[in-house]
Short mmCIF file of C-alpha atoms and ligand atoms in Angstrom, two decimals:
data_model
loop_
_atom_site.label_atom_id
_atom_site.label_comp_id
_atom_site.label_asym_id
_atom_site.label_seq_id
_atom_site.Cartn_x
_atom_site.Cartn_y
_atom_site.Cartn_z
CA MET A 493 0.00 0.00 0.00
CA GLN A 494 1.46 3.38 -1.02
CA ASP A 495 1.74 6.12 1.64
CA ASP A 496 -0.88 8.17 -0.24
CA PHE A 497 -3.45 5.52 0.61
CA THR A 498 -2.65 5.39 4.35
CA TYR A 499 -4.62 7.53 6.82
CA ASP A 500 -4.83 8.15 10.59
CA LEU A 501 -8.62 7.93 10.40
CA ALA A 502 -11.00 6.55 7.80
CA VAL A 503 -14.66 7.51 8.10
CA VAL A 504 -17.32 5.45 6.36
CA GLY A 505 -20.33 7.65 5.54
CA GLY A 506 -20.35 11.40 5.11
CA GLY A 507 -23.48 12.36 7.03
CA LEU A 508 -23.50 14.62 10.09
CA ALA A 509 -21.63 12.19 12.35
CA GLY A 510 -18.94 11.29 9.79
CA LEU A 511 -18.29 14.79 8.46
CA SER A 512 -18.15 16.45 11.87
CA LEU A 513 -15.76 13.77 13.17
CA SER A 514 -13.52 14.22 10.14
CA ILE A 515 -13.32 18.01 10.63
CA GLN A 516 -12.35 17.68 14.30
CA LEU A 517 -9.59 15.15 13.61
CA ALA A 518 -8.23 17.04 10.61
CA ARG A 519 -8.10 20.24 12.66
CA SER A 520 -5.87 18.57 15.20
CA GLY A 521 -3.44 17.76 12.40
CA HIS A 522 -4.40 14.21 11.49
CA LYS A 523 -4.71 12.69 8.05
CA VAL A 524 -8.37 11.86 7.47
CA ILE A 525 -10.37 10.30 4.64
CA VAL A 526 -14.18 10.13 4.28
CA PHE A 527 -16.02 7.75 1.95
CA GLU A 528 -19.52 8.78 0.91
CA LYS A 529 -21.53 6.69 -1.53
CA GLU A 530 -23.59 9.67 -2.77
CA LYS A 531 -22.53 12.97 -4.37
CA TYR A 532 -23.05 16.27 -2.47
CA PRO A 533 -25.40 18.04 -2.33
CA PHE A 534 -28.24 15.56 -2.03
CA HIS A 535 -31.56 15.20 -0.23
CA ARG A 536 -32.11 12.58 2.45
CA VAL A 537 -35.02 11.59 4.66
CA CYS A 538 -34.95 13.73 7.80
CA GLY A 539 -37.37 16.12 9.52
CA GLU A 540 -34.65 18.83 9.40
CA TYR A 541 -35.44 20.22 12.84
CA ILE A 542 -32.25 20.46 14.93
CA SER A 543 -32.35 20.93 18.67
CA ASN A 544 -30.59 24.10 19.85
CA GLU A 545 -28.22 21.93 21.88
CA SER A 546 -26.16 21.59 18.64
CA TRP A 547 -25.99 25.29 17.75
CA ASP A 548 -22.65 26.09 19.44
CA PHE A 549 -21.01 22.88 18.25
CA LEU A 550 -21.97 23.44 14.61
CA GLU A 551 -20.69 27.02 14.80
CA SER A 552 -17.44 25.80 16.36
CA LEU A 553 -16.97 23.58 13.29
CA GLY A 554 -17.32 26.69 11.13
CA VAL A 555 -20.94 26.31 9.98
CA GLU A 556 -22.38 29.81 9.63
CA LEU A 557 -25.91 28.95 10.64
CA ARG A 558 -27.27 32.49 10.42
CA SER A 559 -26.01 33.04 6.91
CA LEU A 560 -27.57 29.71 5.86
CA GLY A 561 -30.94 31.28 6.67
CA VAL A 562 -32.08 28.82 9.34
CA SER A 563 -35.55 29.23 10.86
CA HIS A 564 -35.93 29.47 14.65
CA ILE A 565 -38.48 27.11 16.12
CA LYS A 566 -39.89 27.67 19.59
CA ARG A 567 -43.29 25.99 19.73
CA LEU A 568 -44.55 22.43 19.34
CA GLN A 569 -48.03 21.45 18.20
CA VAL A 570 -49.23 17.85 18.56
CA SER A 571 -52.47 16.57 17.05
CA ASP A 572 -54.19 13.21 17.42
CA VAL A 573 -55.70 11.23 14.52
CA HIS A 574 -58.93 13.23 14.79
CA GLY A 575 -57.15 16.58 14.63
CA ASN A 576 -57.53 17.51 18.33
CA PHE A 577 -54.37 19.35 19.23
CA PHE A 578 -52.49 21.35 21.78
CA GLU A 579 -49.45 23.63 21.65
CA GLN A 580 -46.52 23.94 23.96
CA LEU A 581 -43.37 26.03 24.20
CA LEU A 582 -40.32 23.84 23.51
CA PRO A 583 -37.99 23.76 26.54
CA LEU A 584 -34.84 24.45 24.50
CA GLY A 585 -36.20 25.03 21.00
CA GLY A 586 -34.39 24.43 17.75
CA PHE A 587 -33.80 25.52 14.19
CA GLY A 588 -34.69 24.33 10.71
CA ILE A 589 -32.25 23.78 7.85
CA SER A 590 -32.30 21.32 4.97
CA ARG A 591 -29.84 18.43 5.01
CA TYR A 592 -29.15 19.33 1.37
CA LYS A 593 -27.61 22.60 2.58
CA LEU A 594 -26.18 21.54 5.94
CA ASP A 595 -24.38 18.38 4.81
CA HIS A 596 -23.02 20.18 1.76
CA GLN A 597 -21.66 22.97 3.93
CA LEU A 598 -20.03 20.45 6.29
CA ALA A 599 -18.48 18.61 3.33
CA GLN A 600 -17.06 21.93 2.08
CA LEU A 601 -15.64 22.68 5.53
CA ALA A 602 -14.10 19.22 5.70
CA LYS A 603 -12.36 19.78 2.36
CA GLU A 604 -11.13 23.22 3.51
CA ASN A 605 -9.63 21.47 6.56
CA ASN A 606 -7.73 19.04 4.28
CA VAL A 607 -9.98 16.05 4.73
CA THR A 608 -9.87 13.84 1.64
CA ILE A 609 -13.45 13.07 0.59
CA HIS A 610 -14.20 10.31 -1.86
CA GLU A 611 -17.75 10.89 -3.09
CA GLN A 612 -19.70 8.24 -4.98
CA THR A 613 -17.51 5.70 -3.25
CA ARG A 614 -19.03 2.82 -1.34
CA VAL A 615 -17.06 0.92 1.27
CA ASN A 616 -17.68 -2.78 0.73
CA GLU A 617 -15.48 -4.35 3.35
CA ILE A 618 -13.44 -3.36 6.40
CA SER A 619 -10.83 -5.74 7.78
CA TYR A 620 -8.68 -5.27 10.86
CA LYS A 621 -5.24 -6.89 11.13
CA ASP A 622 -1.92 -6.00 12.81
CA ASN A 623 -3.35 -2.85 14.41
CA LYS A 624 -4.48 -1.43 11.02
CA PHE A 625 -7.64 -1.37 8.94
CA ILE A 626 -7.91 -2.12 5.24
CA LEU A 627 -11.00 -0.63 3.61
CA ALA A 628 -12.06 -2.15 0.30
CA THR A 629 -14.06 0.45 -1.64
CA THR A 630 -15.49 0.91 -5.12
CA ASN A 631 -12.52 3.24 -5.65
CA GLY A 632 -9.72 0.92 -4.51
CA ASP A 633 -8.21 -0.17 -1.18
CA PHE A 634 -7.14 2.21 1.61
CA GLU A 635 -5.33 1.74 4.90
CA ALA A 636 -6.07 3.53 8.19
CA THR A 637 -5.00 3.34 11.84
CA PHE A 638 -8.59 4.03 13.03
CA THR A 639 -11.96 3.59 11.39
CA ALA A 640 -15.29 5.12 12.37
CA ALA A 641 -18.60 4.05 10.85
CA GLY A 642 -21.06 6.90 10.34
CA PHE A 643 -22.99 5.05 7.66
CA GLY A 644 -26.43 5.79 9.06
CA LYS A 645 -29.55 3.79 9.73
CA ARG A 646 -28.77 0.72 7.64
CA SER A 647 -25.93 -0.05 5.27
CA ASN A 648 -24.43 -2.85 3.22
CA LEU A 649 -21.86 -3.31 6.02
CA ASP A 650 -24.60 -3.94 8.62
CA ILE A 651 -25.71 -6.88 6.49
CA LYS A 652 -22.14 -8.06 5.87
CA TRP A 653 -21.38 -7.94 9.61
CA LYS A 654 -24.71 -9.66 10.35
CA ARG A 655 -25.43 -7.02 13.02
CA SER A 656 -28.32 -8.31 15.11
CA PHE A 657 -30.78 -5.53 14.18
CA ALA A 658 -30.14 -6.16 10.47
CA THR A 659 -30.82 -9.88 10.67
CA ALA A 660 -33.73 -9.72 13.15
CA LYS A 661 -37.24 -10.71 12.02
CA SER A 662 -39.71 -7.83 11.57
CA ASN A 663 -41.00 -6.49 14.87
CA ARG A 664 -42.59 -3.30 16.13
CA LEU A 665 -39.18 -1.66 16.49
CA ASN A 666 -37.54 -2.46 13.17
CA ASN A 667 -39.80 -2.11 10.16
CA TYR A 668 -40.55 1.54 9.58
CA ILE A 669 -40.44 3.69 6.49
CA GLY A 670 -39.64 7.40 6.25
CA ILE A 671 -40.95 9.77 3.57
CA LYS A 672 -39.99 13.42 3.00
CA TYR A 673 -41.09 16.38 0.86
CA HIS A 674 -40.13 20.02 0.66
CA ILE A 675 -43.24 22.12 0.34
CA ARG A 676 -44.53 25.71 0.37
CA CYS A 677 -47.43 26.43 2.68
CA ASP A 678 -49.04 28.96 4.96
CA PHE A 679 -47.68 27.91 8.33
CA PRO A 680 -46.01 29.78 11.23
CA ASN A 681 -42.20 30.05 11.03
CA ASP A 682 -41.60 29.25 14.69
CA LEU A 683 -43.80 26.17 15.04
CA ILE A 684 -43.09 22.48 14.57
CA ALA A 685 -46.20 20.35 14.16
CA LEU A 686 -46.39 16.62 14.83
CA HIS A 687 -49.61 15.23 13.37
CA ASN A 688 -50.60 11.69 14.23
CA PHE A 689 -52.25 9.22 11.96
CA LYS A 690 -52.86 5.47 12.23
CA ASN A 691 -49.45 3.82 12.87
CA GLY A 692 -47.41 6.94 12.21
CA TYR A 693 -46.74 10.63 12.68
CA CYS A 694 -45.86 13.45 10.35
CA GLY A 695 -43.73 16.51 11.13
CA LEU A 696 -43.95 19.94 9.50
CA SER A 697 -41.56 22.82 10.16
CA LYS A 698 -39.84 25.65 8.36
CA ILE A 699 -36.36 25.34 6.85
CA GLU A 700 -34.40 27.95 4.87
CA ASP A 701 -35.83 30.34 2.25
CA ASP A 702 -39.61 30.06 2.04
CA LYS A 703 -39.61 26.28 2.26
CA TYR A 704 -40.99 23.77 4.76
CA CYS A 705 -40.00 20.19 5.45
CA LEU A 706 -42.84 17.67 5.57
CA CYS A 707 -41.58 14.31 6.77
CA TYR A 708 -43.33 11.28 8.19
CA LEU A 709 -42.58 7.92 9.74
CA THR A 710 -44.92 4.97 9.50
CA THR A 711 -44.92 1.19 9.52
CA ALA A 712 -44.13 -0.77 6.36
CA GLY A 713 -47.52 -2.42 6.98
CA ASN A 714 -49.36 0.87 6.33
CA LEU A 715 -47.78 1.08 2.88
CA GLN A 716 -48.47 -2.58 2.12
CA ASN A 717 -52.11 -2.07 3.08
CA SER A 718 -52.24 0.76 0.52
CA ALA A 719 -51.03 -1.51 -2.31
CA ASN A 720 -47.51 -0.02 -1.89
CA ASP A 721 -48.84 3.27 -3.26
CA ILE A 722 -47.60 6.30 -1.31
CA LYS A 723 -50.26 8.68 -2.68
CA ARG A 724 -53.01 6.25 -1.78
CA MET A 725 -51.62 5.85 1.75
CA GLU A 726 -51.52 9.65 2.13
CA GLN A 727 -55.12 9.94 0.96
CA ASP A 728 -56.58 7.00 2.85
CA ILE A 729 -54.56 6.93 6.07
CA LEU A 730 -52.70 10.20 6.68
CA SER A 731 -55.55 12.44 5.50
CA ALA A 732 -57.89 11.00 8.12
CA ASN A 733 -56.22 13.66 10.28
CA PRO A 734 -57.83 16.96 9.10
CA HIS A 735 -54.50 18.85 9.50
CA LEU A 736 -52.78 16.44 7.14
CA LYS A 737 -55.74 16.45 4.75
CA LYS A 738 -55.31 20.24 4.47
CA ILE A 739 -51.53 19.99 4.00
CA PHE A 740 -51.68 17.29 1.31
CA GLY A 741 -54.66 18.96 -0.35
CA GLU A 742 -53.58 22.59 -0.35
CA CYS A 743 -49.79 22.93 -0.07
CA GLU A 744 -47.44 23.22 -3.01
CA MET A 745 -45.22 20.15 -3.29
CA LEU A 746 -41.81 21.23 -4.56
CA TRP A 747 -40.72 17.80 -5.82
CA LYS A 748 -42.49 15.37 -8.14
CA GLU A 749 -41.58 12.44 -5.92
CA PRO A 750 -40.65 12.32 -2.21
CA VAL A 751 -37.36 10.98 -0.84
CA THR A 752 -37.97 7.66 0.90
CA ILE A 753 -36.19 5.20 3.15
CA SER A 754 -37.27 1.77 4.40
CA GLN A 755 -36.30 -0.84 7.00
CA ILE A 756 -35.69 1.74 9.72
CA SER A 757 -34.88 0.05 13.01
CA PHE A 758 -34.90 1.43 16.55
CA ASP A 759 -33.41 -1.76 18.00
CA LYS A 760 -30.30 -1.59 20.17
CA LYS A 761 -27.02 -1.67 18.18
CA SER A 762 -23.41 -2.48 19.03
CA LEU A 763 -21.12 0.51 19.63
CA ILE A 764 -17.91 -1.19 18.53
CA GLN A 765 -17.73 -3.72 15.72
CA ASP A 766 -14.37 -5.39 14.97
CA HIS A 767 -12.59 -2.33 16.47
CA VAL A 768 -14.61 0.09 14.30
CA LEU A 769 -16.26 2.89 16.34
CA MET A 770 -19.94 3.26 15.44
CA ILE A 771 -21.18 6.86 15.43
CA GLY A 772 -24.53 8.53 14.70
CA ASP A 773 -27.42 6.32 13.63
CA ALA A 774 -24.99 3.44 13.04
CA ALA A 775 -24.58 3.31 16.85
CA GLY A 776 -28.30 3.57 17.58
CA MET A 777 -31.25 5.50 16.30
CA ILE A 778 -33.52 7.56 18.51
CA THR A 779 -37.14 7.78 17.36
CA PRO A 780 -37.51 10.79 15.01
CA LEU A 781 -40.36 12.33 16.96
CA CYS A 782 -37.74 13.40 19.54
CA GLY A 783 -36.22 15.69 16.89
CA ASN A 784 -32.84 14.84 18.30
CA GLY A 785 -31.09 12.26 16.12
CA MET A 786 -28.94 14.88 14.41
CA SER A 787 -27.77 16.32 17.72
CA MET A 788 -26.92 12.84 18.96
CA ALA A 789 -24.95 12.15 15.77
CA LEU A 790 -22.99 15.40 16.20
CA HIS A 791 -22.42 14.87 19.91
CA ALA A 792 -21.25 11.27 19.35
CA SER A 793 -18.66 12.60 16.89
CA LYS A 794 -17.33 14.88 19.61
CA ILE A 795 -16.81 12.10 22.13
CA ALA A 796 -15.33 9.82 19.44
CA ALA A 797 -12.94 12.60 18.36
CA GLU A 798 -11.69 13.12 21.93
CA GLN A 799 -10.88 9.44 22.44
CA ILE A 800 -9.35 8.86 18.98
CA GLN A 801 -7.11 11.91 19.45
CA ARG A 802 -5.91 10.62 22.83
CA CYS A 803 -5.11 7.26 21.26
CA LEU A 804 -3.33 8.83 18.27
CA LYS A 805 -1.21 10.81 20.74
CA LYS A 806 -0.42 7.47 22.45
CA LYS A 807 -1.98 8.59 25.75
CA ILE A 808 -4.25 5.52 25.86
CA PRO A 809 -4.12 2.13 24.10
CA ARG A 810 -6.75 1.15 21.51
CA GLN A 811 -8.66 -1.11 23.89
CA GLU A 812 -8.98 1.64 26.47
CA MET A 813 -10.09 4.09 23.77
CA GLU A 814 -12.87 1.72 22.66
CA LYS A 815 -13.98 1.20 26.27
CA LEU A 816 -14.05 4.93 27.04
CA TYR A 817 -15.97 5.75 23.85
CA ALA A 818 -18.65 3.13 24.61
CA LYS A 819 -18.87 4.29 28.24
CA GLY A 820 -19.23 7.94 27.19
CA TRP A 821 -21.88 7.07 24.58
CA ASN A 822 -23.95 5.05 27.03
CA LYS A 823 -23.73 7.75 29.68
CA LEU A 824 -24.99 10.39 27.27
CA PHE A 825 -27.53 8.53 25.21
CA SER A 826 -28.79 5.25 26.76
CA ASP A 827 -31.55 6.86 28.82
CA ARG A 828 -32.55 9.13 25.94
CA MET A 829 -32.95 6.15 23.64
CA LYS A 830 -35.19 4.42 26.19
CA ALA A 831 -37.28 7.56 26.66
CA GLY A 832 -37.52 7.90 22.87
CA ARG A 833 -38.84 4.34 22.48
CA LEU A 834 -41.41 5.00 25.21
CA LEU A 835 -42.52 8.26 23.57
CA GLN A 836 -42.88 6.50 20.22
CA LYS A 837 -45.01 3.79 21.82
CA LEU A 838 -47.25 6.52 23.15
CA MET A 839 -47.35 8.36 19.85
CA LEU A 840 -48.36 5.25 17.92
CA ASN A 841 -51.21 4.47 20.30
CA ASN A 842 -54.18 6.49 19.04
CA TRP A 843 -56.24 6.14 22.18
CA LEU A 844 -53.33 7.02 24.47
CA ILE A 845 -52.26 10.03 22.41
CA SER A 846 -55.81 11.41 22.45
CA LEU A 847 -55.84 10.99 26.21
CA THR A 848 -52.43 12.63 26.52
CA ILE A 849 -53.57 15.55 24.41
CA ARG A 850 -56.53 16.02 26.70
CA THR A 851 -54.48 15.68 29.89
CA GLY A 852 -51.59 17.56 28.29
CA LYS A 853 -53.93 20.51 28.10
CA ILE A 854 -54.47 20.22 31.81
CA PHE A 855 -50.89 19.23 32.70
CA PRO A 856 -48.60 20.95 30.18
CA GLY A 857 -45.64 20.23 32.47
CA MET A 858 -45.99 16.52 31.77
CA LEU A 859 -45.10 16.82 28.10
CA ARG A 860 -42.28 19.26 28.80
CA PHE A 861 -40.88 16.67 31.20
CA MET A 862 -41.11 13.93 28.57
CA ILE A 863 -39.43 16.11 25.94
CA ARG A 864 -36.60 16.92 28.35
CA GLN A 865 -35.92 13.21 28.90
CA THR A 866 -35.05 12.80 25.21
CA HIS A 867 -32.81 15.88 24.94
CA GLY A 868 -29.40 16.83 26.21
CA ARG A 869 -27.57 20.06 27.03
CA PRO A 870 -25.54 22.21 24.62
CA PHE A 871 -22.12 20.63 24.08
C1 FAD B 191 -38.39 10.07 9.18
C2 FAD B 191 -37.21 10.63 9.94
C3 FAD B 191 -37.28 11.94 10.42
C4 FAD B 191 -36.22 12.46 11.16
N1 FAD B 191 -36.30 13.74 11.63
C5 FAD B 191 -35.32 14.25 12.40
C6 FAD B 191 -35.40 15.59 12.89
O1 FAD B 191 -36.32 16.35 12.59
N2 FAD B 191 -34.39 16.03 13.71
C7 FAD B 191 -33.31 15.24 14.04
O2 FAD B 191 -32.45 15.70 14.79
N3 FAD B 191 -33.21 13.98 13.55
C8 FAD B 191 -34.17 13.48 12.74
N4 FAD B 191 -34.05 12.22 12.22
C9 FAD B 191 -32.82 11.44 12.52
C10 FAD B 191 -31.64 11.95 11.71
O3 FAD B 191 -31.96 12.01 10.34
C11 FAD B 191 -30.45 11.03 11.92
O4 FAD B 191 -30.30 10.78 13.28
C12 FAD B 191 -29.16 11.62 11.35
O5 FAD B 191 -29.28 11.80 9.97
C13 FAD B 191 -27.98 10.71 11.66
O6 FAD B 191 -26.84 11.15 10.98
P1 FAD B 191 -25.69 10.12 10.58
O7 FAD B 191 -24.53 10.94 10.19
O8 FAD B 191 -25.54 9.09 11.63
O9 FAD B 191 -26.27 9.33 9.31
P2 FAD B 191 -26.73 9.85 7.89
O10 FAD B 191 -27.01 11.29 7.92
O11 FAD B 191 -27.82 8.93 7.46
O12 FAD B 191 -25.44 9.63 6.97
C14 FAD B 191 -24.95 8.35 6.63
C15 FAD B 191 -24.19 8.44 5.32
O13 FAD B 191 -23.48 7.24 5.08
C16 FAD B 191 -23.51 6.96 3.69
N5 FAD B 191 -23.20 5.51 3.53
C17 FAD B 191 -23.94 4.45 3.96
N6 FAD B 191 -23.29 3.30 3.69
C18 FAD B 191 -22.12 3.63 3.10
C19 FAD B 191 -21.03 2.87 2.59
N7 FAD B 191 -20.99 1.55 2.69
N8 FAD B 191 -19.99 3.54 2.02
C20 FAD B 191 -20.02 4.90 1.93
N9 FAD B 191 -21.02 5.67 2.39
C21 FAD B 191 -22.06 5.04 2.98
C22 FAD B 191 -24.91 7.39 3.27
O14 FAD B 191 -25.00 7.67 1.89
C23 FAD B 191 -25.10 8.63 4.13
O15 FAD B 191 -24.75 9.82 3.45
C24 FAD B 191 -35.07 11.67 11.44
C25 FAD B 191 -34.99 10.37 10.92
C26 FAD B 191 -36.05 9.84 10.18
C27 FAD B 191 -35.95 8.45 9.64
#
């Protein structure tokens, strides 16, 4: 292997977790490579609401959030399948920005910080031997001292490694689909709405320019019951909620077809796999209704960066680094993941959500408490 193909850190997947990790390592003088199977900029399924806990961190990476035209979101509206709703101030609040813009900006920053990015390059195999990794990609083989996997919800490597969530039979935690549109509509700038429908929920909030992100999560069963026809599912199932009927009936859809993703799993995942550090959704996915997966992906990159840097500086051995990363991840996120699963259970139970909306009106503190359980502090 030539020197040109040897790196301190290889990152598989250039989403939020992978790109932010690469910038931090490159800034401390290390040689970093990122492999991303797509070409920037591109759309991906995501509600595009980011908790304010990530604001300072993104700015510290060099992302100029204000000049990207983010929207500031302070209020949450939740409706049940019948359209009954209540509103609540969000404890910390957040901002809206498309992944198309944010990921592209992070990729640009990574390149400016001398990260090598191989776009349209899929990693097919990672092997670890003699304290080094060999990554076999569609663009040749590369060698690295450390490897982090930020390849998202589900990748070819999950299947190759036979990770338990990828081989598990369908259950209520592992067979969801996600669908996203950008739309124009008459809707407050500072509000995020979560509208329930049978076996799913749909978020709406403002992003940059005059656009809104409309994104929903539902079971694969809902789509199958609609003859695998998204439009039919939206008409028959989502539009039973009068808020969604109005949105799908009256708003301007900016794309001909939505972006979609399937086989989403909220099962527990391993944090280290054959010495590869798992970051972002690859380490575990919090239910989207928490609006916090992006912040967790960014925060995980920070704790991974700290430990990898210590190991590269020979302050701790590899084994200790892996242990400390897993410990740090569990301390920060384990309880949030549990709270997220509980919230999702509640959200997908029509009767319970109607009751919660009624009692939520009487006890607004209850929902604020539940939201807090799924969020962290600025980092
Ligand atoms: C329906 C839905 C709505 C959501 N809404 C929100 C929200 O409003 N707010 C929020 O905070 N979070 C939300 N999330 C969660 C959020 O999208 C994720 O937590 C976040 O994107 C995780 O970032 P990541 O970097 O781990 O993965 P990703 O952003 O998914 O990036 C992974 C990257 O890896 C690449 N890749 C995969 N395999 C390979 C390979 N073998 N080789 C090379 N590249 C590869 C992919 O192309 C991709 O670019 C939502 C999720 C869903 C499903």
